[in-house]
mmCIF file of C-alpha atoms and ligand atoms in Angstrom:
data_model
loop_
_atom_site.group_PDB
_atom_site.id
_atom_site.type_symbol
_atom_site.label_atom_id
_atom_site.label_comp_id
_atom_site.label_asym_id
_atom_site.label_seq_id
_atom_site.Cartn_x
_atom_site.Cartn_y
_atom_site.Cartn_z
ATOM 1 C CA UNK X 1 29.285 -20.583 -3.096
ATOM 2 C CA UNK X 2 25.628 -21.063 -3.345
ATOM 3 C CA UNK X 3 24.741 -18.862 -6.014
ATOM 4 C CA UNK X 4 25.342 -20.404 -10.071
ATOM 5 C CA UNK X 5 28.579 -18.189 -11.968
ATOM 6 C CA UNK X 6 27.417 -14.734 -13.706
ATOM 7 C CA UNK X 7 28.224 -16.601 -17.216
ATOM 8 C CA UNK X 8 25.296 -19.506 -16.235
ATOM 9 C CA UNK X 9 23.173 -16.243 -14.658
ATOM 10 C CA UNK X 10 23.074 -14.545 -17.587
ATOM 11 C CA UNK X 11 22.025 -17.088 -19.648
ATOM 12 C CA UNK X 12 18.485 -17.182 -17.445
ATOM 13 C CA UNK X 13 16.612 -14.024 -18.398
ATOM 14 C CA UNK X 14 16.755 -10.421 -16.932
ATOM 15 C CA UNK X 15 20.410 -8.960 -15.136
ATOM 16 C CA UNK X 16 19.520 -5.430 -13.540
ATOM 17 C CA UNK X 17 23.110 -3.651 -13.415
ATOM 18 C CA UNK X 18 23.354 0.074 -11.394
ATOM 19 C CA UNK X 19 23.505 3.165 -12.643
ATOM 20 C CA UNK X 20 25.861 6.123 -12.561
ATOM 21 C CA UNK X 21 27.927 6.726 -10.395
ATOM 22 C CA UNK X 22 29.165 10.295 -10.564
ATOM 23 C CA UNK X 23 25.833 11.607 -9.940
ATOM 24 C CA UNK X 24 25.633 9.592 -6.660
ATOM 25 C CA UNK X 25 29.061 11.198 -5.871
ATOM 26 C CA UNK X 26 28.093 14.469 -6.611
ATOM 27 C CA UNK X 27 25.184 13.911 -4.890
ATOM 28 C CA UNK X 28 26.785 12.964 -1.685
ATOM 29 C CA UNK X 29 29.260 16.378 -1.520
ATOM 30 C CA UNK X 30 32.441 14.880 -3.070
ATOM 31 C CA UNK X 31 33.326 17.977 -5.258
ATOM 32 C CA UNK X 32 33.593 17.405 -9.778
ATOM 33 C CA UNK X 33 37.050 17.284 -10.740
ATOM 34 C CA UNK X 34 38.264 15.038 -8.166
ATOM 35 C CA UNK X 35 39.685 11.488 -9.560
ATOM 36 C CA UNK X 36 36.997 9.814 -8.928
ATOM 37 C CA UNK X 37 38.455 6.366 -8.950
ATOM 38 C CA UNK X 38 40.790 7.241 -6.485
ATOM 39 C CA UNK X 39 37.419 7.548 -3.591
ATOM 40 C CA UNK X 40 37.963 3.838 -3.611
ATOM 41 C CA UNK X 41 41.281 4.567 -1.199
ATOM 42 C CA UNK X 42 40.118 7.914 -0.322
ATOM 43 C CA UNK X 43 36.554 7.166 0.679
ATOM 44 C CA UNK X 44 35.728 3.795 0.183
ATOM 45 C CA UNK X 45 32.646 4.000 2.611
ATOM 46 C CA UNK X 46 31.090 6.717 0.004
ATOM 47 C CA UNK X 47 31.750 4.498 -2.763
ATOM 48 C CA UNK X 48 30.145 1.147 -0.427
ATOM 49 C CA UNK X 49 26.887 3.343 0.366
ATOM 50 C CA UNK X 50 26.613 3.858 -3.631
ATOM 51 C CA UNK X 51 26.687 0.135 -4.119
ATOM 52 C CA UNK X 52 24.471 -0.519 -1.330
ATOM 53 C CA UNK X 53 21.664 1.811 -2.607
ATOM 54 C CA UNK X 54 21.793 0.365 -5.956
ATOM 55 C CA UNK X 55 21.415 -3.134 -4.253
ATOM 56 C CA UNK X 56 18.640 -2.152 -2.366
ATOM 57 C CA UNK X 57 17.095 -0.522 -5.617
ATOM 58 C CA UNK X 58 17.369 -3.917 -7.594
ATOM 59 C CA UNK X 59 20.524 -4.084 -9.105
ATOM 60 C CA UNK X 60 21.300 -7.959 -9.735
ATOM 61 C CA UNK X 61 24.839 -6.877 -10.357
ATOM 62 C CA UNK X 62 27.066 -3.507 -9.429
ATOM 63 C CA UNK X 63 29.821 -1.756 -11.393
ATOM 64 C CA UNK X 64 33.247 -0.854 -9.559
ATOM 65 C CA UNK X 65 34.241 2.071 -9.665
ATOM 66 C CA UNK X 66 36.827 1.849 -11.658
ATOM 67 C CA UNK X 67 35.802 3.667 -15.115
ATOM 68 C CA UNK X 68 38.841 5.855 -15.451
ATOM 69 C CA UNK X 69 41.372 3.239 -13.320
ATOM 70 C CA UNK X 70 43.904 2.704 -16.081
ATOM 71 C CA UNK X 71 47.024 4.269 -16.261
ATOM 72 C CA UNK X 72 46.180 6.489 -18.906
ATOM 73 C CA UNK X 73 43.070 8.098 -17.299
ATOM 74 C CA UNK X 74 44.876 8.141 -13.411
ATOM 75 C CA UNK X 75 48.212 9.265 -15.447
ATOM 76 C CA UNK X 76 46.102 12.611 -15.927
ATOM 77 C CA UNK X 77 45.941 13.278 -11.516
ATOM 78 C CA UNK X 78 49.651 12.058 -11.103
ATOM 79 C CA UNK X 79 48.356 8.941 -9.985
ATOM 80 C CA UNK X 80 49.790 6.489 -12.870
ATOM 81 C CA UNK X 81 51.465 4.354 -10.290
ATOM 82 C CA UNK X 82 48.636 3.503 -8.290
ATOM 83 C CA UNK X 83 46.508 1.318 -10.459
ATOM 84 C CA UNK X 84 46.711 -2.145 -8.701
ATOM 85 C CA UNK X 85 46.006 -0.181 -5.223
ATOM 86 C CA UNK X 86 42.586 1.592 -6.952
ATOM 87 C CA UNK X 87 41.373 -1.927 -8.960
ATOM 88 C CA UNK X 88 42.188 -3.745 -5.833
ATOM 89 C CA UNK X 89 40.167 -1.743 -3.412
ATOM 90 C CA UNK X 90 37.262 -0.830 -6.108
ATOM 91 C CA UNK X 91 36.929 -4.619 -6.320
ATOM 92 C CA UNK X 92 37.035 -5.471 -2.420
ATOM 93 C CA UNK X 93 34.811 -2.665 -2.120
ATOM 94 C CA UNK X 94 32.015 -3.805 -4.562
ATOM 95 C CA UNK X 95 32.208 -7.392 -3.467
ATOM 96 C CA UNK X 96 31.581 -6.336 0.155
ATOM 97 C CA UNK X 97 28.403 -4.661 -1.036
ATOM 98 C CA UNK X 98 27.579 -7.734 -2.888
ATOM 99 C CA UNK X 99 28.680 -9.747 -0.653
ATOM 100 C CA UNK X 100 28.225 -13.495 -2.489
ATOM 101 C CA UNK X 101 24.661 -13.098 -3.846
ATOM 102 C CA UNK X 102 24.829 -10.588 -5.758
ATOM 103 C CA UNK X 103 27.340 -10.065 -9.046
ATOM 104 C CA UNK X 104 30.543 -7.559 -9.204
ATOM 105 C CA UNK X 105 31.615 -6.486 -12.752
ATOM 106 C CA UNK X 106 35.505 -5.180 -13.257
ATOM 107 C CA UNK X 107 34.654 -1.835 -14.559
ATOM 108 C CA UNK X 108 37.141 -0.895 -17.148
ATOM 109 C CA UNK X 109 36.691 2.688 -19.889
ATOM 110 C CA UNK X 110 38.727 3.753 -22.402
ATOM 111 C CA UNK X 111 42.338 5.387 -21.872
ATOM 112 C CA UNK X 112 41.329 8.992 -23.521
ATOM 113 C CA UNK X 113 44.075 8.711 -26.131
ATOM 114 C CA UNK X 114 44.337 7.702 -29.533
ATOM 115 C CA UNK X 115 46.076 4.521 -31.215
ATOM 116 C CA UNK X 116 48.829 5.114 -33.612
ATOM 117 C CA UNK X 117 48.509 6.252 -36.596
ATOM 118 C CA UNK X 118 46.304 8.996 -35.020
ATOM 119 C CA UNK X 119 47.666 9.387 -31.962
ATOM 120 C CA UNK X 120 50.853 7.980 -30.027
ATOM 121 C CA UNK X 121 49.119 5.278 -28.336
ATOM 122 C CA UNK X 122 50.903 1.804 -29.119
ATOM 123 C CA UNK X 123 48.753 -1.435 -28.858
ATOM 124 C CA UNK X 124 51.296 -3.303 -27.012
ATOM 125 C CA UNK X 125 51.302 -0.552 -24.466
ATOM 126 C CA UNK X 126 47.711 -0.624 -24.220
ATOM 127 C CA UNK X 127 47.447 -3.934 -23.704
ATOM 128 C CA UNK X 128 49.750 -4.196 -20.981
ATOM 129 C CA UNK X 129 47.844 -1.204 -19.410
ATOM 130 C CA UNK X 130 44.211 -3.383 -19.380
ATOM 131 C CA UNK X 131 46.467 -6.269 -18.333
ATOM 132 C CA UNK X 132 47.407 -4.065 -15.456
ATOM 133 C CA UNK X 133 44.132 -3.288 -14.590
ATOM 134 C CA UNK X 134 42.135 -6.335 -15.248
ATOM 135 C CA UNK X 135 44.348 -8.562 -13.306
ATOM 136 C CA UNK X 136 44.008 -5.927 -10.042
ATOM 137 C CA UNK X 137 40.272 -6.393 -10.057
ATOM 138 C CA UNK X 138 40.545 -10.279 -10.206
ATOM 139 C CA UNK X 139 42.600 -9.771 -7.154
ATOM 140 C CA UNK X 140 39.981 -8.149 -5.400
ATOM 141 C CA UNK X 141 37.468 -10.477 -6.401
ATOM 142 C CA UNK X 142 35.198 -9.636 -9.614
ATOM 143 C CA UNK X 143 32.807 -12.008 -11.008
ATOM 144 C CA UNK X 144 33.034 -10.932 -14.719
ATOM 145 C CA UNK X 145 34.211 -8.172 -16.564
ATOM 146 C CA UNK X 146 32.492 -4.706 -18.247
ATOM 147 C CA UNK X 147 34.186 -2.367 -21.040
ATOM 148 C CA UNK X 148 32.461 0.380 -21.394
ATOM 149 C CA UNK X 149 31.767 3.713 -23.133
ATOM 150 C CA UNK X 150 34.444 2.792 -26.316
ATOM 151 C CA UNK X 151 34.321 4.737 -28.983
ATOM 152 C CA UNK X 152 37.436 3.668 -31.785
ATOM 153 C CA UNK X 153 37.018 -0.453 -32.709
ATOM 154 C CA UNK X 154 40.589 -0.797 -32.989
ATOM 155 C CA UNK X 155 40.701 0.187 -28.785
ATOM 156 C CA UNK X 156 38.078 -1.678 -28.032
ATOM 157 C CA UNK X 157 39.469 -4.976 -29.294
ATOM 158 C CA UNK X 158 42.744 -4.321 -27.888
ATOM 159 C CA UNK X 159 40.802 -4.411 -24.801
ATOM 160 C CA UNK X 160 38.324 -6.895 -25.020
ATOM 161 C CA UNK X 161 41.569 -9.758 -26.330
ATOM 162 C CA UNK X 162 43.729 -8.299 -23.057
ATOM 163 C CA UNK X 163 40.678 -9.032 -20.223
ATOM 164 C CA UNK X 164 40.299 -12.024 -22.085
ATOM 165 C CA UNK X 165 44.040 -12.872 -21.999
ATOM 166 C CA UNK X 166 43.936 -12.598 -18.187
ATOM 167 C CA UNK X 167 40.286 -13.684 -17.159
ATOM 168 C CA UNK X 168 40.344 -17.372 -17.478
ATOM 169 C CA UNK X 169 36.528 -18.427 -17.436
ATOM 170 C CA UNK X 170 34.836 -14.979 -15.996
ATOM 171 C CA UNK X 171 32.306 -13.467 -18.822
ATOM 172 C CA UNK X 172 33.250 -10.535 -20.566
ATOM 173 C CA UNK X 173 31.266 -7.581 -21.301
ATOM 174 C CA UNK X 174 31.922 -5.019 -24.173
ATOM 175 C CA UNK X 175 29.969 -1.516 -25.077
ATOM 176 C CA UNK X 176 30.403 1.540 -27.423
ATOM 177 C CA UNK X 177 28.587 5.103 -27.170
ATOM 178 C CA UNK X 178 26.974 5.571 -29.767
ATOM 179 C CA UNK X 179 25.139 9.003 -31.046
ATOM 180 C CA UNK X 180 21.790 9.659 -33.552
ATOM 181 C CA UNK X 181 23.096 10.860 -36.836
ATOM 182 C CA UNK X 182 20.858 11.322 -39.509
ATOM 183 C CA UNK X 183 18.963 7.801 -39.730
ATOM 184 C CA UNK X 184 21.869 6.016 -38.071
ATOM 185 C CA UNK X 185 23.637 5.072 -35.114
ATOM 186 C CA UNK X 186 27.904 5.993 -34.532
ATOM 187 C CA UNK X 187 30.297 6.050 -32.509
ATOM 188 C CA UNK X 188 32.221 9.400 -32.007
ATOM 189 C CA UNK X 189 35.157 7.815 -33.977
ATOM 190 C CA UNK X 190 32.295 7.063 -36.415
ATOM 191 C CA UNK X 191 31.639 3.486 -35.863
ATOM 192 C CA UNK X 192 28.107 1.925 -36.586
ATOM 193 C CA UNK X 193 26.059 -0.923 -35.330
ATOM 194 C CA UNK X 194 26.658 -3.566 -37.661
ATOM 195 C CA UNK X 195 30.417 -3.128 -37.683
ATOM 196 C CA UNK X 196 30.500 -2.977 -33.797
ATOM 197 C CA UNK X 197 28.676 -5.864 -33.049
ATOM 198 C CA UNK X 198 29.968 -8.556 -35.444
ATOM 199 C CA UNK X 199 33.481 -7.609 -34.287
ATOM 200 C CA UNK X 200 32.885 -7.463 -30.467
ATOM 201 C CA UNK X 201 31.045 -10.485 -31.047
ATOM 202 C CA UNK X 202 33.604 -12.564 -33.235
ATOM 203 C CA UNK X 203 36.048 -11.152 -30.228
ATOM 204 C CA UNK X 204 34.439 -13.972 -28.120
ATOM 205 C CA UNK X 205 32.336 -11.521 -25.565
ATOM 206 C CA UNK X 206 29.734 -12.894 -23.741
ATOM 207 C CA UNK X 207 27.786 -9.965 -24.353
ATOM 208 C CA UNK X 208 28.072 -6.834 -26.378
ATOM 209 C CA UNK X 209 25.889 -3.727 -26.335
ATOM 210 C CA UNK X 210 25.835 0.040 -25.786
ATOM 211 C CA UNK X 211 25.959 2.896 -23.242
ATOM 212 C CA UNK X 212 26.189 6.445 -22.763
ATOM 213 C CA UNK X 213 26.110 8.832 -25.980
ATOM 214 C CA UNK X 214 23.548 11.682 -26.249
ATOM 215 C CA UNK X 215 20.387 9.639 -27.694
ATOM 216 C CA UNK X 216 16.625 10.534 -26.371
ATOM 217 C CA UNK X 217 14.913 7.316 -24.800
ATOM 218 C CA UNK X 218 13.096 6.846 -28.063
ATOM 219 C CA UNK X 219 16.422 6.407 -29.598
ATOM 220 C CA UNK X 220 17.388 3.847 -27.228
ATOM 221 C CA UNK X 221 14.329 2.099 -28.262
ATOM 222 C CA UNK X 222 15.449 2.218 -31.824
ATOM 223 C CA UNK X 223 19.018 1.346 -31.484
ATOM 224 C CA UNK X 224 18.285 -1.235 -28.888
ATOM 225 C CA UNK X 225 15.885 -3.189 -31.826
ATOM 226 C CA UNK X 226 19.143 -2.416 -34.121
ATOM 227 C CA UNK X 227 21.716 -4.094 -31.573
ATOM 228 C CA UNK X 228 19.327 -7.449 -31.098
ATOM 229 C CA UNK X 229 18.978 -7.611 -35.323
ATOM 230 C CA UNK X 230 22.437 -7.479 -35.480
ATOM 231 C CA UNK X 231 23.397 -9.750 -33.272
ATOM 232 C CA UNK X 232 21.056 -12.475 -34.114
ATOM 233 C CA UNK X 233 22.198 -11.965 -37.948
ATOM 234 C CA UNK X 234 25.252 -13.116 -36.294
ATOM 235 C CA UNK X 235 25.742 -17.524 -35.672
ATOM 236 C CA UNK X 236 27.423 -16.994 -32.137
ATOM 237 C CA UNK X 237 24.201 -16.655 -29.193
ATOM 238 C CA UNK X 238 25.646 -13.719 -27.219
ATOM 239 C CA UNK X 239 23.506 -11.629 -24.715
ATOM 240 C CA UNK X 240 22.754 -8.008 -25.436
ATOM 241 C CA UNK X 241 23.142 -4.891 -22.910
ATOM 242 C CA UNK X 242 21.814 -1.415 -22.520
ATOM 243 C CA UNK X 243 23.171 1.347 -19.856
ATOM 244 C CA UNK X 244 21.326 3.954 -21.497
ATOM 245 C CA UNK X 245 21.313 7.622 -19.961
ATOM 246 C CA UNK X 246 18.146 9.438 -18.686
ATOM 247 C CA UNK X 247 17.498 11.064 -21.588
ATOM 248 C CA UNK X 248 18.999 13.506 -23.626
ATOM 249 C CA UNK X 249 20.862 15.931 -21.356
ATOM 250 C CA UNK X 250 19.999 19.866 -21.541
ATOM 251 C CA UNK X 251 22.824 22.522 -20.976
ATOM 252 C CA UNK X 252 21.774 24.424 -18.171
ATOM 253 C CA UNK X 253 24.564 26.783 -17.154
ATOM 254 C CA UNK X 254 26.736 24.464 -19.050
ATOM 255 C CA UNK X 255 26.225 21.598 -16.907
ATOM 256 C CA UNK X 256 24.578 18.929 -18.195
ATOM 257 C CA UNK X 257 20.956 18.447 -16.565
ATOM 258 C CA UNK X 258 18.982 15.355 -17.057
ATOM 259 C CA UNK X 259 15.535 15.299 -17.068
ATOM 260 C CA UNK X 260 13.253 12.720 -17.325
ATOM 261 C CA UNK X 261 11.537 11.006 -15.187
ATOM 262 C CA UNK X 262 11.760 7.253 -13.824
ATOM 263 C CA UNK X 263 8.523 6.650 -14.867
ATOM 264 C CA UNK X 264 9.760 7.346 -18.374
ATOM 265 C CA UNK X 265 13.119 5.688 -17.919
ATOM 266 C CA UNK X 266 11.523 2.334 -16.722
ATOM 267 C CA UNK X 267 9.019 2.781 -19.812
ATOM 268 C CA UNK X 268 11.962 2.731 -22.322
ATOM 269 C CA UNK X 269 13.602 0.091 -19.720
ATOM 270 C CA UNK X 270 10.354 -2.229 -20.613
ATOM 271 C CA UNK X 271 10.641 -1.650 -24.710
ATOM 272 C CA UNK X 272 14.338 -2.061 -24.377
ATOM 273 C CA UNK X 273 13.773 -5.349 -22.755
ATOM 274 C CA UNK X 274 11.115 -6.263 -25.264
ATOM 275 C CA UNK X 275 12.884 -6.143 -27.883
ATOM 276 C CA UNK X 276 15.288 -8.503 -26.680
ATOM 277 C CA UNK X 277 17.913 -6.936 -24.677
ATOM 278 C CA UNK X 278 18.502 -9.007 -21.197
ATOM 279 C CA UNK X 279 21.233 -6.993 -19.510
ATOM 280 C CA UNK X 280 19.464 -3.629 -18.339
ATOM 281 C CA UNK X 281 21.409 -0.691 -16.318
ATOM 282 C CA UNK X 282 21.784 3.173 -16.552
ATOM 283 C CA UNK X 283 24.569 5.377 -17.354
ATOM 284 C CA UNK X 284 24.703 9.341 -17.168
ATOM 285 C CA UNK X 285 22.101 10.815 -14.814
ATOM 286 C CA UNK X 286 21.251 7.699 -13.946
ATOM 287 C CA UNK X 287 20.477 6.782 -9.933
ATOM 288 C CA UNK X 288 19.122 4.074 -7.562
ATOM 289 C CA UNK X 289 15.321 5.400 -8.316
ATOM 290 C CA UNK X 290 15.501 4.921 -12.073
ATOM 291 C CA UNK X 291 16.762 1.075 -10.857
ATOM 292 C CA UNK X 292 13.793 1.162 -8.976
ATOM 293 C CA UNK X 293 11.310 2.568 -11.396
ATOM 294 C CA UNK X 294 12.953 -0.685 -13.875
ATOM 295 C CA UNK X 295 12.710 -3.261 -11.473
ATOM 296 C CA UNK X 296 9.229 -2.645 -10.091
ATOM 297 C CA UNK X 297 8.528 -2.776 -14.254
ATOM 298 C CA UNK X 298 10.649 -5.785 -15.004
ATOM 299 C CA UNK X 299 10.847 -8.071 -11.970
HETATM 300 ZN ZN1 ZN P 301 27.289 7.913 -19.491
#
């Protein structure tokens, strides 16, 4: 292997992730409601092509696709039983795009349920659910580890201790979505900056940041000079990440339309990266020409 480990990588400046990847589905016919982690068996050279153009965009490192592949999520399309199968070949898939230059991130998202007390969820069972899935995509070859999109704490450090309890020396990654509320940044379930990072970070993550949520770039801006305060409040030197979306989405027809342009993405890319975030990607109406826009800006 001629290339240094993600961990030593990211410890040298700028990482340019992808961006979404539903868009890119959507954009290449496969129809909105499908499972879309299941392409991976179904159509794994859709789900290459998406890789390759976010390679060829810039993307230091690509995401499998593998968001919703946890038993929980695939539980919801009957396919439960087929985690190791979809990991395995989102993995395999990924690396082939990267082949061994470039960097492959286990994707992992939340299950869509809710712990005990407020819902039925049992840690132990989660746990042995991102044990399940974690320890697929090491089969099929992933250089490090991403969590994304969490919105409770008490999920995401279930999460973050069971990748870690299976991924020997790989880096792990951890975000939350957060949303503009008044003057501050939460979660859905309510959680705010401060409280997020100093427990991702005291989870032992090698970075910690945010994605998604329904923020304008400005806010990005803002919560991105928020996430670096917090963290370097903090003693531990972890690396901080942004997969911000492309702007607020409107409602047209009730489907969510996003519309700025990649001149203005790669503008918030550049502030976001000023103020000290080194990990750079997109997330919701995201594609391989915002990458672009942020590379030409940043590389
Ligand atoms: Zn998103």
């Amino acid at each position: 292997m001629g290339r240094m480990s993600l961990k030593e990588r990211i410890s040298k400046g700028l990482l340019l992730l992808d961006g979404a990847m539903g868009t890119q589905l959507f954009a290449r016919g496969i129809e909105a409601g499908k499972c879309n982690d299941y392409l991976n068996i179904e159509s794994g050279d859709t789900i290459l092509d998406i890789h390759r153009a976010y390679l060829e965009a810039g993307s230091d490192a690509v995401l499998t696709n593998t968001f919703g592949a946890n038993q929980y999520a695939l539980g919801r399309h009957g396919l439960a039983d087929k985690v190791a199968m979809i990991n395995t070949a989102g993995a395999e898939i990924a690396r082939r795009a990267a082949g061994e230059e470039k960097y492959v991130l286990g994707d992992i998202g939340p299950s869509g349920e809710f712990l005990e007390p407020l819902g039925k969820m049992k840690p132990e069972e989660l746990k042995d659910a991102v044990c399940e899935q974690a320890k697929a995509l090491l089969t099929g070859g992933v250089d490090g580890f991403i969590i994304e999109t969490m919105m409770a704490l008490d999920e995401a450090a279930i999460v973050i201790e069971a990748v870690k309890s299976v991924c020997g020396d790989l880096p792990v990654f951890a975000s939350m979505a957060f949303d503009k509320r008044g003057d501050d940044f939460k979660t859905m379930m309510g959680v705010d900056v401060n409280a997020a990072v100093s427990k991702i970070v005291a989870l032992g993550v090698d970075a910690v940041g945010f994605n998604c949520g329904t923020a304008t770039l400005g806010e990005y801006v803002e919560l991105a000079e928020k996430f670096v305060l917090a963290v370097r409040a903090l003693s531990q030197v972890v690396c901080v990440f942004a997969e911000p979306n492309a702007g607020k989405p409107e409602l047209v027809d009730d489907k969510a339309v996003y519309n700025v342009s990649t001149e203005d993405f790669a503008a918030a890319a550049e502030k976001i990266h000023s103020a000290g975030v080194t990990i750079i990607g997109g997330c919701c109406g995201t594609g391989p020409e915002h990458i672009e826009a942020v590379a030409g800006k940043l590389k």
